Amino acid sequence: SYGGSRRRSAVELFGNRSIAARIAQTFTSGLNDVTNVYSQHVPLLCSTLEHLSKGRIKERLYPATTERSNTRDPVTDVIVFMVGGTTYEEAAKVAEINASGRQRVILGGTCIHNSKSFMSEVEALFASNR
C-alpha cells in the first residue's frame, strides 16, 4: 500500500522531541519581530518544503516522480496536493515561498478549509465513530 498510518512516521510530525523540549522551545522562541501573536504558528508544510529545498528530506517518506542523481540536491519545482484539504494559511505561506524565488510550489487540495469547514469535518468524524 502507498499510504496510510503504516507509512507515516510520528517522528516527522513531532520532531522526536520530549514534551519538555517542545515547551522549552515555545518559551525561548520569543516574540521577536512578531506583529501579531497569532501569526506564530507555522504549518508543517513549511518545514517540509524547507527540508526539501535544502536536500534534507527522506526519499522513502516523500517519493519523487523522477529519479534524481543525488537525493541531497535541493528540489526547486514542487507540486503538493493535500488530500482532505489545505488551509488559507498554507496557501499564504506557499505564496511567500514562491515570491522568495527559492522554490516554485504549486499547492492543491480537495478543498480549502476555513474554520467552519474544518470543524464540520471534525464533527462528522466524531459522529461516525459513535
PDB file of C-alpha atoms in Angstrom:
ATOM      1  CA  SER A   1       0.000   0.000   0.000  1.00  0.00           C
ATOM      2  CA  TYR A   2       1.190   3.507  -0.829  1.00  0.00           C
ATOM      3  CA  GLY A   3      -0.137   5.446   2.177  1.00  0.00           C
ATOM      4  CA  GLY A   4      -1.862   5.059   5.473  1.00  0.00           C
ATOM      5  CA  SER A   5      -0.762   5.005   9.092  1.00  0.00           C
ATOM      6  CA  ARG A   6       1.790   2.252   8.413  1.00  0.00           C
ATOM      7  CA  ARG A   7       3.666   4.596   6.052  1.00  0.00           C
ATOM      8  CA  ARG A   8       3.580   7.680   8.279  1.00  0.00           C
ATOM      9  CA  SER A   9       6.186   8.419  10.881  1.00  0.00           C
ATOM     10  CA  ALA A  10       5.291  10.271  14.072  1.00  0.00           C
ATOM     11  CA  VAL A  11       8.903  11.425  14.182  1.00  0.00           C
ATOM     12  CA  GLU A  12       8.338  13.681  11.170  1.00  0.00           C
ATOM     13  CA  LEU A  13       5.285  15.294  12.708  1.00  0.00           C
ATOM     14  CA  PHE A  14       6.559  15.920  16.224  1.00  0.00           C
ATOM     15  CA  GLY A  15      10.292  16.035  15.612  1.00  0.00           C
ATOM     16  CA  ASN A  16      11.096  13.191  18.040  1.00  0.00           C
ATOM     17  CA  ARG A  17      11.471  15.609  20.952  1.00  0.00           C
ATOM     18  CA  SER A  18      10.313  15.268  24.528  1.00  0.00           C
ATOM     19  CA  ILE A  19       7.433  17.356  25.814  1.00  0.00           C
ATOM     20  CA  ALA A  20       9.862  19.340  27.960  1.00  0.00           C
ATOM     21  CA  ALA A  21      11.992  20.168  24.900  1.00  0.00           C
ATOM     22  CA  ARG A  22       8.927  21.325  22.955  1.00  0.00           C
ATOM     23  CA  ILE A  23       7.748  23.513  25.859  1.00  0.00           C
ATOM     24  CA  ALA A  24      11.235  24.992  26.247  1.00  0.00           C
ATOM     25  CA  GLN A  25      11.339  25.850  22.547  1.00  0.00           C
ATOM     26  CA  THR A  26       7.963  27.556  22.831  1.00  0.00           C
ATOM     27  CA  PHE A  27       9.208  29.819  25.620  1.00  0.00           C
ATOM     28  CA  THR A  28      12.615  30.508  24.077  1.00  0.00           C
ATOM     29  CA  SER A  29      11.298  31.280  20.595  1.00  0.00           C
ATOM     30  CA  GLY A  30      10.026  34.614  21.927  1.00  0.00           C
ATOM     31  CA  LEU A  31       8.086  37.213  20.036  1.00  0.00           C
ATOM     32  CA  ASN A  32      10.907  38.853  18.083  1.00  0.00           C
ATOM     33  CA  ASP A  33       9.626  40.826  15.095  1.00  0.00           C
ATOM     34  CA  VAL A  34       6.126  39.400  15.520  1.00  0.00           C
ATOM     35  CA  THR A  35       3.439  41.944  14.771  1.00  0.00           C
ATOM     36  CA  ASN A  36       0.616  39.562  15.620  1.00  0.00           C
ATOM     37  CA  VAL A  37       0.966  36.941  18.367  1.00  0.00           C
ATOM     38  CA  TYR A  38      -1.455  34.673  16.484  1.00  0.00           C
ATOM     39  CA  SER A  39       0.904  34.562  13.491  1.00  0.00           C
ATOM     40  CA  GLN A  40       3.499  32.491  15.371  1.00  0.00           C
ATOM     41  CA  HIS A  41       2.119  29.213  14.022  1.00  0.00           C
ATOM     42  CA  VAL A  42       3.995  27.836  11.048  1.00  0.00           C
ATOM     43  CA  PRO A  43       2.326  24.985   9.130  1.00  0.00           C
ATOM     44  CA  LEU A  44       4.139  21.647   8.925  1.00  0.00           C
ATOM     45  CA  LEU A  45       4.134  22.125   5.151  1.00  0.00           C
ATOM     46  CA  CYS A  46       6.634  24.997   5.542  1.00  0.00           C
ATOM     47  CA  SER A  47       9.246  22.927   7.348  1.00  0.00           C
ATOM     48  CA  THR A  48       8.738  20.073   4.892  1.00  0.00           C
ATOM     49  CA  LEU A  49       9.309  22.419   1.938  1.00  0.00           C
ATOM     50  CA  GLU A  50      12.355  23.921   3.648  1.00  0.00           C
ATOM     51  CA  HIS A  51      13.880  20.478   4.207  1.00  0.00           C
ATOM     52  CA  LEU A  52      13.144  19.709   0.569  1.00  0.00           C
ATOM     53  CA  SER A  53      14.820  22.902  -0.630  1.00  0.00           C
ATOM     54  CA  LYS A  54      17.943  22.031   1.360  1.00  0.00           C
ATOM     55  CA  GLY A  55      18.068  18.409   0.202  1.00  0.00           C
ATOM     56  CA  ARG A  56      17.373  17.053   3.680  1.00  0.00           C
ATOM     57  CA  ILE A  57      14.165  15.136   3.006  1.00  0.00           C
ATOM     58  CA  LYS A  58      13.694  11.388   3.437  1.00  0.00           C
ATOM     59  CA  GLU A  59      13.045   9.955  -0.020  1.00  0.00           C
ATOM     60  CA  ARG A  60      11.189   6.941   1.392  1.00  0.00           C
ATOM     61  CA  LEU A  61       8.654   9.221   3.112  1.00  0.00           C
ATOM     62  CA  TYR A  62       8.320  11.697   0.238  1.00  0.00           C
ATOM     63  CA  PRO A  63       8.826   9.863  -3.061  1.00  0.00           C
ATOM     64  CA  ALA A  64       9.704  11.827  -6.191  1.00  0.00           C
ATOM     65  CA  THR A  65       8.222  11.342  -9.648  1.00  0.00           C
ATOM     66  CA  THR A  66      11.649  11.220 -11.303  1.00  0.00           C
ATOM     67  CA  GLU A  67      14.976   9.673 -10.398  1.00  0.00           C
ATOM     68  CA  ARG A  68      17.482  12.179  -9.136  1.00  0.00           C
ATOM     69  CA  SER A  69      21.192  11.504  -9.318  1.00  0.00           C
ATOM     70  CA  ASN A  70      21.714  12.835  -5.810  1.00  0.00           C
ATOM     71  CA  THR A  71      18.876  12.874  -3.282  1.00  0.00           C
ATOM     72  CA  ARG A  72      20.748  15.572  -1.330  1.00  0.00           C
ATOM     73  CA  ASP A  73      20.314  18.062  -4.184  1.00  0.00           C
ATOM     74  CA  PRO A  74      17.739  20.739  -3.396  1.00  0.00           C
ATOM     75  CA  VAL A  75      14.389  20.449  -5.121  1.00  0.00           C
ATOM     76  CA  THR A  76      13.113  23.677  -6.654  1.00  0.00           C
ATOM     77  CA  ASP A  77       9.938  22.618  -8.507  1.00  0.00           C
ATOM     78  CA  VAL A  78       7.320  21.076  -6.225  1.00  0.00           C
ATOM     79  CA  ILE A  79       3.681  20.040  -6.567  1.00  0.00           C
ATOM     80  CA  VAL A  80       1.842  19.491  -3.278  1.00  0.00           C
ATOM     81  CA  PHE A  81      -1.661  18.009  -3.154  1.00  0.00           C
ATOM     82  CA  MET A  82      -3.332  17.804   0.235  1.00  0.00           C
ATOM     83  CA  VAL A  83      -5.965  15.081   0.441  1.00  0.00           C
ATOM     84  CA  GLY A  84      -8.505  16.276   2.980  1.00  0.00           C
ATOM     85  CA  GLY A  85      -7.903  19.899   2.165  1.00  0.00           C
ATOM     86  CA  THR A  86      -5.461  22.699   2.664  1.00  0.00           C
ATOM     87  CA  THR A  87      -5.819  25.970   4.554  1.00  0.00           C
ATOM     88  CA  TYR A  88      -5.596  29.633   3.669  1.00  0.00           C
ATOM     89  CA  GLU A  89      -2.564  29.866   5.954  1.00  0.00           C
ATOM     90  CA  GLU A  90      -0.759  27.150   3.988  1.00  0.00           C
ATOM     91  CA  ALA A  91      -1.663  28.904   0.734  1.00  0.00           C
ATOM     92  CA  ALA A  92      -0.280  32.196   2.081  1.00  0.00           C
ATOM     93  CA  LYS A  93       2.973  30.537   3.163  1.00  0.00           C
ATOM     94  CA  VAL A  94       3.339  28.888  -0.264  1.00  0.00           C
ATOM     95  CA  ALA A  95       2.805  32.311  -1.871  1.00  0.00           C
ATOM     96  CA  GLU A  96       5.632  33.695   0.328  1.00  0.00           C
ATOM     97  CA  ILE A  97       7.932  30.849  -0.715  1.00  0.00           C
ATOM     98  CA  ASN A  98       7.094  31.430  -4.393  1.00  0.00           C
ATOM     99  CA  ALA A  99       7.737  35.163  -4.009  1.00  0.00           C
ATOM    100  CA  SER A 100      11.153  34.500  -2.452  1.00  0.00           C
ATOM    101  CA  GLY A 101      12.307  32.678  -5.576  1.00  0.00           C
ATOM    102  CA  ARG A 102      13.832  29.747  -3.641  1.00  0.00           C
ATOM    103  CA  GLN A 103      11.248  27.257  -4.884  1.00  0.00           C
ATOM    104  CA  ARG A 104       8.316  27.087  -7.238  1.00  0.00           C
ATOM    105  CA  VAL A 105       5.470  25.382  -5.407  1.00  0.00           C
ATOM    106  CA  ILE A 106       2.021  24.514  -6.706  1.00  0.00           C
ATOM    107  CA  LEU A 107      -0.443  23.827  -3.889  1.00  0.00           C
ATOM    108  CA  GLY A 108      -3.654  21.927  -4.468  1.00  0.00           C
ATOM    109  CA  GLY A 109      -6.124  20.038  -2.359  1.00  0.00           C
ATOM    110  CA  THR A 110      -9.552  18.514  -2.186  1.00  0.00           C
ATOM    111  CA  CYS A 111     -10.793  21.801  -0.694  1.00  0.00           C
ATOM    112  CA  ILE A 112      -9.569  24.963   1.013  1.00  0.00           C
ATOM    113  CA  HIS A 113     -10.610  24.888   4.654  1.00  0.00           C
ATOM    114  CA  ASN A 114     -11.759  27.737   6.801  1.00  0.00           C
ATOM    115  CA  SER A 115     -12.575  27.236  10.474  1.00  0.00           C
ATOM    116  CA  LYS A 116     -16.210  26.364   9.744  1.00  0.00           C
ATOM    117  CA  SER A 117     -15.451  23.686   7.130  1.00  0.00           C
ATOM    118  CA  PHE A 118     -12.686  22.193   9.268  1.00  0.00           C
ATOM    119  CA  MET A 119     -14.907  21.944  12.352  1.00  0.00           C
ATOM    120  CA  SER A 120     -17.659  20.439  10.199  1.00  0.00           C
ATOM    121  CA  GLU A 121     -15.293  17.647   9.145  1.00  0.00           C
ATOM    122  CA  VAL A 122     -14.157  17.077  12.734  1.00  0.00           C
ATOM    123  CA  GLU A 123     -17.797  16.862  13.843  1.00  0.00           C
ATOM    124  CA  ALA A 124     -18.576  14.392  11.047  1.00  0.00           C
ATOM    125  CA  LEU A 125     -15.578  12.277  12.068  1.00  0.00           C
ATOM    126  CA  PHE A 126     -16.725  12.062  15.680  1.00  0.00           C
ATOM    127  CA  ALA A 127     -20.330  11.373  14.643  1.00  0.00           C
ATOM    128  CA  SER A 128     -19.209   8.429  12.507  1.00  0.00           C
ATOM    129  CA  ASN A 129     -17.193   6.946  15.409  1.00  0.00           C
ATOM    130  CA  ARG A 130     -20.156   6.796  17.801  1.00  0.00           C
TER     131      ARG A 130
END
